[in-house]
PDB file of C-alpha atoms in Angstrom:
ATOM      1  CA  MET A   1      16.195  -7.234  10.616  1.00  0.00           C
ATOM      2  CA  PRO A   2      15.092  -5.313   7.490  1.00  0.00           C
ATOM      3  CA  SER A   3      14.730  -7.326   4.293  1.00  0.00           C
ATOM      4  CA  ASP A   4      16.670  -6.260   1.177  1.00  0.00           C
ATOM      5  CA  VAL A   5      13.669  -5.593  -1.060  1.00  0.00           C
ATOM      6  CA  HIS A   6      13.596  -5.421  -4.857  1.00  0.00           C
ATOM      7  CA  TYR A   7      12.938  -1.927  -6.215  1.00  0.00           C
ATOM      8  CA  GLU A   8      12.744   0.265  -9.312  1.00  0.00           C
ATOM      9  CA  LEU A   9      13.807   3.918  -9.432  1.00  0.00           C
ATOM     10  CA  ARG A  10      12.969   6.191 -12.351  1.00  0.00           C
ATOM     11  CA  GLY A  11      12.314   9.818 -13.168  1.00  0.00           C
ATOM     12  CA  PRO A  12      14.512  12.944 -13.071  1.00  0.00           C
ATOM     13  CA  GLU A  13      17.352  12.603 -10.561  1.00  0.00           C
ATOM     14  CA  ARG A  14      16.745  16.024  -9.016  1.00  0.00           C
ATOM     15  CA  ALA A  15      12.964  15.664  -8.829  1.00  0.00           C
ATOM     16  CA  PRO A  16      11.259  15.301  -5.430  1.00  0.00           C
ATOM     17  CA  PRO A  17      11.204  11.631  -4.323  1.00  0.00           C
ATOM     18  CA  LEU A  18       7.897   9.755  -4.274  1.00  0.00           C
ATOM     19  CA  LEU A  19       7.777   6.191  -2.943  1.00  0.00           C
ATOM     20  CA  LEU A  20       4.939   3.788  -3.778  1.00  0.00           C
ATOM     21  CA  ALA A  21       4.180   0.835  -1.468  1.00  0.00           C
ATOM     22  CA  GLY A  22       1.724  -1.784  -2.678  1.00  0.00           C
ATOM     23  CA  SER A  23      -0.936  -4.204  -1.523  1.00  0.00           C
ATOM     24  CA  LEU A  24      -0.810  -7.719  -0.140  1.00  0.00           C
ATOM     25  CA  GLY A  25      -0.573 -10.307  -2.925  1.00  0.00           C
ATOM     26  CA  THR A  26       0.683  -7.915  -5.600  1.00  0.00           C
ATOM     27  CA  ASP A  27       4.025  -6.670  -6.872  1.00  0.00           C
ATOM     28  CA  MET A  28       5.264  -3.247  -7.916  1.00  0.00           C
ATOM     29  CA  SER A  29       3.505  -3.570 -11.281  1.00  0.00           C
ATOM     30  CA  MET A  30       0.212  -2.786  -9.542  1.00  0.00           C
ATOM     31  CA  TRP A  31       1.320   0.855  -9.865  1.00  0.00           C
ATOM     32  CA  ASP A  32       1.717   0.660 -13.655  1.00  0.00           C
ATOM     33  CA  PRO A  33      -1.376   2.848 -14.240  1.00  0.00           C
ATOM     34  CA  GLN A  34       0.317   5.675 -12.322  1.00  0.00           C
ATOM     35  CA  VAL A  35       3.943   5.328 -13.434  1.00  0.00           C
ATOM     36  CA  ASP A  36       4.005   7.338 -16.656  1.00  0.00           C
ATOM     37  CA  ALA A  37       2.332  10.365 -15.096  1.00  0.00           C
ATOM     38  CA  LEU A  38       4.312  10.256 -11.854  1.00  0.00           C
ATOM     39  CA  ALA A  39       7.759   9.512 -13.293  1.00  0.00           C
ATOM     40  CA  GLY A  40       7.585  12.650 -15.395  1.00  0.00           C
ATOM     41  CA  ARG A  41       7.225  14.778 -12.277  1.00  0.00           C
ATOM     42  CA  PHE A  42       8.905  12.861  -9.435  1.00  0.00           C
ATOM     43  CA  ARG A  43      11.916  10.696  -8.673  1.00  0.00           C
ATOM     44  CA  LEU A  44       9.656   7.650  -8.512  1.00  0.00           C
ATOM     45  CA  LEU A  45      10.553   4.697  -6.307  1.00  0.00           C
ATOM     46  CA  ARG A  46       8.442   1.565  -6.159  1.00  0.00           C
ATOM     47  CA  TYR A  47       9.284  -1.779  -4.615  1.00  0.00           C
ATOM     48  CA  ASP A  48       8.061  -5.299  -3.907  1.00  0.00           C
ATOM     49  CA  LEU A  49       7.072  -5.973  -0.300  1.00  0.00           C
ATOM     50  CA  ARG A  50       9.100  -8.648   1.452  1.00  0.00           C
ATOM     51  CA  GLY A  51       7.966 -12.051   0.183  1.00  0.00           C
ATOM     52  CA  HIS A  52       6.299 -10.493  -2.866  1.00  0.00           C
ATOM     53  CA  GLY A  53       7.447 -10.185  -6.476  1.00  0.00           C
ATOM     54  CA  ALA A  54      11.234 -10.400  -6.666  1.00  0.00           C
ATOM     55  CA  SER A  55      11.858  -9.578  -2.986  1.00  0.00           C
ATOM     56  CA  PRO A  56      13.142 -12.342  -0.688  1.00  0.00           C
ATOM     57  CA  ALA A  57      10.771 -14.010   1.772  1.00  0.00           C
ATOM     58  CA  PRO A  58      12.307 -14.368   5.226  1.00  0.00           C
ATOM     59  CA  ALA A  59      10.541 -16.728   7.612  1.00  0.00           C
ATOM     60  CA  GLY A  60       7.420 -15.252   9.188  1.00  0.00           C
ATOM     61  CA  PRO A  61       5.501 -14.133  11.055  1.00  0.00           C
ATOM     62  CA  TYR A  62       6.137 -10.485  10.181  1.00  0.00           C
ATOM     63  CA  SER A  63       5.087  -7.360  12.023  1.00  0.00           C
ATOM     64  CA  MET A  64       4.198  -3.902  10.801  1.00  0.00           C
ATOM     65  CA  ALA A  65       7.482  -2.754  12.328  1.00  0.00           C
ATOM     66  CA  ASP A  66       9.260  -5.232  10.026  1.00  0.00           C
ATOM     67  CA  LEU A  67       7.489  -3.872   6.950  1.00  0.00           C
ATOM     68  CA  GLY A  68       8.061  -0.272   7.976  1.00  0.00           C
ATOM     69  CA  SER A  69      11.725  -0.990   8.674  1.00  0.00           C
ATOM     70  CA  ASP A  70      12.063  -2.467   5.172  1.00  0.00           C
ATOM     71  CA  LEU A  71      10.791   0.817   3.760  1.00  0.00           C
ATOM     72  CA  LEU A  72      13.177   2.893   5.865  1.00  0.00           C
ATOM     73  CA  ALA A  73      16.096   0.629   4.957  1.00  0.00           C
ATOM     74  CA  LEU A  74      15.309   1.142   1.271  1.00  0.00           C
ATOM     75  CA  LEU A  75      15.391   4.921   1.701  1.00  0.00           C
ATOM     76  CA  ASP A  76      18.705   4.585   3.536  1.00  0.00           C
ATOM     77  CA  ARG A  77      20.125   2.324   0.830  1.00  0.00           C
ATOM     78  CA  LEU A  78      19.299   4.915  -1.832  1.00  0.00           C
ATOM     79  CA  ARG A  79      20.397   7.835   0.362  1.00  0.00           C
ATOM     80  CA  ILE A  80      16.975   9.444   0.246  1.00  0.00           C
ATOM     81  CA  GLU A  81      16.690  11.536   3.390  1.00  0.00           C
ATOM     82  CA  ARG A  82      13.043  12.493   2.974  1.00  0.00           C
ATOM     83  CA  ALA A  83      10.326  11.334   0.594  1.00  0.00           C
ATOM     84  CA  ASN A  84       6.685  11.673  -0.230  1.00  0.00           C
ATOM     85  CA  ILE A  85       5.135   8.268   0.439  1.00  0.00           C
ATOM     86  CA  CYS A  86       1.986   6.745  -1.035  1.00  0.00           C
ATOM     87  CA  GLY A  87       0.861   3.320   0.121  1.00  0.00           C
ATOM     88  CA  LEU A  88      -2.161   1.171  -0.598  1.00  0.00           C
ATOM     89  CA  SER A  89      -3.575  -1.388   1.835  1.00  0.00           C
ATOM     90  CA  ILE A  90      -0.703  -3.038   3.742  1.00  0.00           C
ATOM     91  CA  GLY A  91       1.693  -0.672   1.969  1.00  0.00           C
ATOM     92  CA  ALA A  92      -0.173   2.248   3.517  1.00  0.00           C
ATOM     93  CA  MET A  93       0.034   0.575   6.919  1.00  0.00           C
ATOM     94  CA  ALA A  94       3.814   0.355   6.570  1.00  0.00           C
ATOM     95  CA  ALA A  95       3.800   4.009   5.504  1.00  0.00           C
ATOM     96  CA  MET A  96       1.797   4.988   8.597  1.00  0.00           C
ATOM     97  CA  TRP A  97       4.303   3.148  10.784  1.00  0.00           C
ATOM     98  CA  VAL A  98       7.175   5.060   9.166  1.00  0.00           C
ATOM     99  CA  ALA A  99       5.376   8.398   9.458  1.00  0.00           C
ATOM    100  CA  ALA A 100       4.767   7.774  13.166  1.00  0.00           C
ATOM    101  CA  HIS A 101       8.222   6.417  14.026  1.00  0.00           C
ATOM    102  CA  ALA A 102      10.432   8.434  11.670  1.00  0.00           C
ATOM    103  CA  PRO A 103       8.449  11.600  10.892  1.00  0.00           C
ATOM    104  CA  GLU A 104      11.530  13.407   9.624  1.00  0.00           C
ATOM    105  CA  ARG A 105      11.685  10.955   6.683  1.00  0.00           C
ATOM    106  CA  VAL A 106       8.168  11.657   5.368  1.00  0.00           C
ATOM    107  CA  HIS A 107       7.192  14.830   3.529  1.00  0.00           C
ATOM    108  CA  ARG A 108       3.643  14.202   2.341  1.00  0.00           C
ATOM    109  CA  LEU A 109       1.706  11.017   3.039  1.00  0.00           C
ATOM    110  CA  VAL A 110      -1.023   9.403   0.922  1.00  0.00           C
ATOM    111  CA  LEU A 111      -2.906   6.453   2.426  1.00  0.00           C
ATOM    112  CA  CYS A 112      -5.086   4.490   0.005  1.00  0.00           C
ATOM    113  CA  CYS A 113      -7.696   1.842   0.812  1.00  0.00           C
ATOM    114  CA  THR A 114      -6.316   0.990   4.217  1.00  0.00           C
ATOM    115  CA  SER A 115      -6.974   0.661   7.929  1.00  0.00           C
ATOM    116  CA  ALA A 116      -5.216   1.445  11.189  1.00  0.00           C
ATOM    117  CA  ARG A 117      -6.783  -1.632  12.798  1.00  0.00           C
ATOM    118  CA  LEU A 118      -8.869  -4.400  11.290  1.00  0.00           C
ATOM    119  CA  ASP A 119     -11.927  -5.680  13.122  1.00  0.00           C
ATOM    120  CA  ASP A 120     -11.741  -8.919  15.097  1.00  0.00           C
ATOM    121  CA  GLU A 121     -13.408 -10.986  12.382  1.00  0.00           C
ATOM    122  CA  ALA A 122     -10.930  -9.800   9.753  1.00  0.00           C
ATOM    123  CA  ARG A 123      -7.999 -10.421  12.089  1.00  0.00           C
ATOM    124  CA  ALA A 124      -9.146 -14.002  12.633  1.00  0.00           C
ATOM    125  CA  THR A 125      -9.628 -14.447   8.880  1.00  0.00           C
ATOM    126  CA  TYR A 126      -6.055 -13.356   8.172  1.00  0.00           C
ATOM    127  CA  ARG A 127      -4.682 -15.770  10.769  1.00  0.00           C
ATOM    128  CA  GLU A 128      -6.656 -18.596   9.158  1.00  0.00           C
ATOM    129  CA  ARG A 129      -5.550 -17.495   5.703  1.00  0.00           C
ATOM    130  CA  ALA A 130      -1.893 -17.564   6.752  1.00  0.00           C
ATOM    131  CA  ALA A 131      -2.221 -21.210   7.812  1.00  0.00           C
ATOM    132  CA  LEU A 132      -4.101 -22.151   4.636  1.00  0.00           C
ATOM    133  CA  VAL A 133      -1.614 -20.465   2.310  1.00  0.00           C
ATOM    134  CA  ARG A 134       1.379 -22.076   4.000  1.00  0.00           C
ATOM    135  CA  GLU A 135      -0.236 -25.464   3.499  1.00  0.00           C
ATOM    136  CA  ARG A 136      -1.878 -25.139   0.072  1.00  0.00           C
ATOM    137  CA  GLY A 137      -0.563 -22.014  -1.638  1.00  0.00           C
ATOM    138  CA  LEU A 138      -2.445 -19.048  -3.082  1.00  0.00           C
ATOM    139  CA  THR A 139      -4.676 -20.758  -5.653  1.00  0.00           C
ATOM    140  CA  PRO A 140      -7.440 -21.753  -3.181  1.00  0.00           C
ATOM    141  CA  ILE A 141      -7.978 -18.134  -2.107  1.00  0.00           C
ATOM    142  CA  ALA A 142      -7.524 -16.409  -5.475  1.00  0.00           C
ATOM    143  CA  ASP A 143     -11.200 -16.017  -6.393  1.00  0.00           C
ATOM    144  CA  ALA A 144     -12.092 -14.602  -2.987  1.00  0.00           C
ATOM    145  CA  VAL A 145      -9.193 -12.140  -3.069  1.00  0.00           C
ATOM    146  CA  LEU A 146      -9.994 -10.904  -6.576  1.00  0.00           C
ATOM    147  CA  SER A 147     -13.635 -10.356  -5.613  1.00  0.00           C
ATOM    148  CA  ARG A 148     -12.433  -7.909  -2.954  1.00  0.00           C
ATOM    149  CA  TRP A 149      -9.916  -6.172  -5.190  1.00  0.00           C
ATOM    150  CA  PHE A 150     -12.386  -5.192  -7.931  1.00  0.00           C
ATOM    151  CA  THR A 151     -16.096  -4.469  -8.309  1.00  0.00           C
ATOM    152  CA  PRO A 152     -18.167  -6.960 -10.357  1.00  0.00           C
ATOM    153  CA  SER A 153     -18.677  -4.414 -13.138  1.00  0.00           C
ATOM    154  CA  PHE A 154     -14.918  -3.842 -13.497  1.00  0.00           C
ATOM    155  CA  ALA A 155     -14.247  -7.584 -13.406  1.00  0.00           C
ATOM    156  CA  GLU A 156     -16.717  -8.116 -16.226  1.00  0.00           C
ATOM    157  CA  ALA A 157     -15.370  -5.241 -18.321  1.00  0.00           C
ATOM    158  CA  ARG A 158     -11.646  -5.944 -17.775  1.00  0.00           C
ATOM    159  CA  PRO A 159     -11.090  -9.728 -17.666  1.00  0.00           C
ATOM    160  CA  GLN A 160      -7.496  -9.390 -18.889  1.00  0.00           C
ATOM    161  CA  THR A 161      -6.619  -7.167 -15.934  1.00  0.00           C
ATOM    162  CA  LEU A 162      -8.145  -9.686 -13.541  1.00  0.00           C
ATOM    163  CA  GLU A 163      -6.223 -12.539 -15.104  1.00  0.00           C
ATOM    164  CA  ARG A 164      -2.951 -10.613 -14.870  1.00  0.00           C
ATOM    165  CA  MET A 165      -3.535  -9.813 -11.204  1.00  0.00           C
ATOM    166  CA  ARG A 166      -4.502 -13.434 -10.538  1.00  0.00           C
ATOM    167  CA  ARG A 167      -1.175 -14.596 -11.963  1.00  0.00           C
ATOM    168  CA  ILE A 168       0.724 -12.141  -9.772  1.00  0.00           C
ATOM    169  CA  LEU A 169      -1.216 -13.247  -6.686  1.00  0.00           C
ATOM    170  CA  ILE A 170      -0.680 -16.958  -7.284  1.00  0.00           C
ATOM    171  CA  ALA A 171       3.038 -16.431  -7.930  1.00  0.00           C
ATOM    172  CA  THR A 172       3.518 -14.756  -4.538  1.00  0.00           C
ATOM    173  CA  SER A 173       5.679 -16.640  -2.044  1.00  0.00           C
ATOM    174  CA  ARG A 174       3.602 -18.698   0.379  1.00  0.00           C
ATOM    175  CA  GLU A 175       5.741 -17.626   3.318  1.00  0.00           C
ATOM    176  CA  GLY A 176       5.779 -13.997   2.218  1.00  0.00           C
ATOM    177  CA  TYR A 177       2.009 -13.839   1.873  1.00  0.00           C
ATOM    178  CA  ALA A 178       1.373 -15.729   5.107  1.00  0.00           C
ATOM    179  CA  GLY A 179       3.853 -13.607   7.045  1.00  0.00           C
ATOM    180  CA  CYS A 180       2.133 -10.442   5.849  1.00  0.00           C
ATOM    181  CA  CYS A 181      -1.274 -11.894   6.800  1.00  0.00           C
ATOM    182  CA  GLU A 182       0.064 -12.333  10.323  1.00  0.00           C
ATOM    183  CA  ALA A 183       1.261  -8.729  10.338  1.00  0.00           C
ATOM    184  CA  LEU A 184      -2.240  -7.613   9.362  1.00  0.00           C
ATOM    185  CA  ALA A 185      -3.833  -9.742  12.077  1.00  0.00           C
ATOM    186  CA  ALA A 186      -1.587  -8.286  14.777  1.00  0.00           C
ATOM    187  CA  MET A 187      -1.573  -4.675  13.586  1.00  0.00           C
ATOM    188  CA  ASP A 188      -3.043  -1.826  15.614  1.00  0.00           C
ATOM    189  CA  LEU A 189      -1.711   1.554  14.527  1.00  0.00           C
ATOM    190  CA  THR A 190      -4.561   3.509  16.108  1.00  0.00           C
ATOM    191  CA  PRO A 191      -2.528   4.752  19.108  1.00  0.00           C
ATOM    192  CA  GLU A 192       0.184   6.016  16.758  1.00  0.00           C
ATOM    193  CA  LEU A 193      -1.972   8.086  14.407  1.00  0.00           C
ATOM    194  CA  GLY A 194      -1.670  11.134  16.639  1.00  0.00           C
ATOM    195  CA  SER A 195       2.115  11.026  16.180  1.00  0.00           C
ATOM    196  CA  ILE A 196       1.835  11.558  12.423  1.00  0.00           C
ATOM    197  CA  THR A 197       2.636  15.162  11.566  1.00  0.00           C
ATOM    198  CA  SER A 198       3.089  14.941   7.786  1.00  0.00           C
ATOM    199  CA  PRO A 199       0.360  16.472   5.617  1.00  0.00           C
ATOM    200  CA  THR A 200      -1.855  13.478   4.880  1.00  0.00           C
ATOM    201  CA  LEU A 201      -4.413  12.518   2.255  1.00  0.00           C
ATOM    202  CA  VAL A 202      -6.560   9.441   2.864  1.00  0.00           C
ATOM    203  CA  ILE A 203      -8.192   7.857  -0.200  1.00  0.00           C
ATOM    204  CA  ALA A 204     -10.971   5.282   0.207  1.00  0.00           C
ATOM    205  CA  GLY A 205     -12.822   3.224  -2.373  1.00  0.00           C
ATOM    206  CA  GLU A 206     -16.554   3.611  -1.823  1.00  0.00           C
ATOM    207  CA  ASP A 207     -17.129  -0.070  -2.659  1.00  0.00           C
ATOM    208  CA  ASP A 208     -14.076  -1.495  -0.870  1.00  0.00           C
ATOM    209  CA  PRO A 209     -15.114  -4.579   1.152  1.00  0.00           C
ATOM    210  CA  ALA A 210     -11.622  -5.142   2.574  1.00  0.00           C
ATOM    211  CA  THR A 211     -11.105  -1.708   4.134  1.00  0.00           C
ATOM    212  CA  PRO A 212     -14.447   0.118   3.856  1.00  0.00           C
ATOM    213  CA  PRO A 213     -14.574   3.920   3.872  1.00  0.00           C
ATOM    214  CA  ALA A 214     -15.243   3.971   7.628  1.00  0.00           C
ATOM    215  CA  HIS A 215     -11.667   2.771   8.170  1.00  0.00           C
ATOM    216  CA  GLY A 216     -10.272   5.632   6.113  1.00  0.00           C
ATOM    217  CA  ARG A 217     -12.533   8.079   7.894  1.00  0.00           C
ATOM    218  CA  ARG A 218     -11.192   6.968  11.285  1.00  0.00           C
ATOM    219  CA  ILE A 219      -7.623   7.464  10.081  1.00  0.00           C
ATOM    220  CA  ALA A 220      -8.377  10.944   8.752  1.00  0.00           C
ATOM    221  CA  GLU A 221     -10.126  11.927  11.983  1.00  0.00           C
ATOM    222  CA  ASN A 222      -7.093  10.939  14.059  1.00  0.00           C
ATOM    223  CA  ILE A 223      -4.300  12.558  12.016  1.00  0.00           C
ATOM    224  CA  ALA A 224      -4.208  16.313  12.488  1.00  0.00           C
ATOM    225  CA  GLY A 225      -5.228  18.143   9.321  1.00  0.00           C
ATOM    226  CA  ALA A 226      -5.720  14.981   7.250  1.00  0.00           C
ATOM    227  CA  ARG A 227      -8.132  15.015   4.325  1.00  0.00           C
ATOM    228  CA  LEU A 228     -10.373  12.194   3.118  1.00  0.00           C
ATOM    229  CA  SER A 229     -11.286  11.619  -0.535  1.00  0.00           C
ATOM    230  CA  LEU A 230     -13.834   8.961  -1.509  1.00  0.00           C
ATOM    231  CA  VAL A 231     -13.439   7.256  -4.885  1.00  0.00           C
ATOM    232  CA  PRO A 232     -16.778   6.131  -6.339  1.00  0.00           C
ATOM    233  CA  HIS A 233     -17.196   2.798  -8.109  1.00  0.00           C
ATOM    234  CA  ALA A 234     -13.942   1.412  -6.705  1.00  0.00           C
ATOM    235  CA  ALA A 235     -13.170  -1.605  -4.548  1.00  0.00           C
ATOM    236  CA  HIS A 236      -9.820  -2.326  -2.848  1.00  0.00           C
ATOM    237  CA  LEU A 237      -7.350  -1.723  -5.693  1.00  0.00           C
ATOM    238  CA  ALA A 238      -8.786   1.690  -6.472  1.00  0.00           C
ATOM    239  CA  ASN A 239      -5.569   2.818  -8.170  1.00  0.00           C
ATOM    240  CA  ILE A 240      -6.257   0.244 -10.905  1.00  0.00           C
ATOM    241  CA  GLU A 241     -10.049   0.409 -11.061  1.00  0.00           C
ATOM    242  CA  ARG A 242     -10.216   4.225 -11.061  1.00  0.00           C
ATOM    243  CA  ALA A 243      -6.680   4.904 -12.254  1.00  0.00           C
ATOM    244  CA  GLU A 244      -7.148   8.399 -13.685  1.00  0.00           C
ATOM    245  CA  LEU A 245      -8.979   9.724 -10.631  1.00  0.00           C
ATOM    246  CA  VAL A 246      -6.552   8.243  -8.103  1.00  0.00           C
ATOM    247  CA  THR A 247      -3.554   9.501 -10.098  1.00  0.00           C
ATOM    248  CA  ALA A 248      -5.068  12.987 -10.216  1.00  0.00           C
ATOM    249  CA  LEU A 249      -5.782  13.013  -6.470  1.00  0.00           C
ATOM    250  CA  LEU A 250      -2.264  11.814  -5.705  1.00  0.00           C
ATOM    251  CA  MET A 251      -0.504  14.270  -8.003  1.00  0.00           C
ATOM    252  CA  ARG A 252      -2.576  17.246  -6.918  1.00  0.00           C
ATOM    253  CA  PHE A 253      -1.857  16.571  -3.250  1.00  0.00           C
ATOM    254  CA  VAL A 254       1.825  15.637  -3.436  1.00  0.00           C
ATOM    255  CA  ASP A 255       2.679  18.306  -6.000  1.00  0.00           C
ATOM    256  CA  ARG A 256       1.574  20.995  -3.557  1.00  0.00           C
ATOM    257  CA  ASN A 257       4.845  20.691  -1.654  1.00  0.00           C
ATOM    258  CA  GLU A 258       6.706  22.176  -4.608  1.00  0.00           C
ATOM    259  CA  THR A 259       4.143  24.946  -5.103  1.00  0.00           C
ATOM    260  CA  GLU A 260       4.206  25.865  -1.425  1.00  0.00           C
ATOM    261  CA  GLU A 261       8.001  25.890  -1.258  1.00  0.00           C
ATOM    262  CA  ALA A 262       8.555  27.848  -4.485  1.00  0.00           C
TER     263      ALA A 262
END
């Protein structure tokens, strides 16, 4: 059953809808670097994943179908028939699921720092992490997670950003985080990539240890007409580390639908 997720909607009412779906262990504020630019051009919708931020945390494990169904239910709730969707990490995985299973709901698709299937070692790590987090919470894994979110040079230059993201991570529901870890461990969207017909942009951080560029390249190679853009000097949360570049890539790609339809 879809979870009734917490959301924020802003921007001109008649503007084209753009939905933002975030990463594991974050909340909708991870998109703050993009909001001002995007809300001036789009009807901007962002939300907290189930078990994250202010969204409820039903008992896990979760599946990618659960997370994708949450996204579709949110569009239904707001009576948005069709939207541009941009997701990062697990948010992009949910977006891929929606684009494959409900293609009529997705106009343009942007997939940031993500994978269609994690390797066996990563899948095992997420299963172990789910058990650890249920037992001990998020604090024991915080340093390791942050080291994958940001490059060392960014961490040194922006300690306040790291501390803010650490607080958000640690405040995440144990069950919500663990359930999403189990969704990641079980996920294999590779067979469904060929069903995605929406124009697609894949963005990969060149220094992303969680979903290296090879994962993005495989996605782009298996979605007809998809493009791949590499973001230099960026780890997993590239939208924060290289905010201006990612915002520009996103706007240039999504904004084309208005230009082409004019």
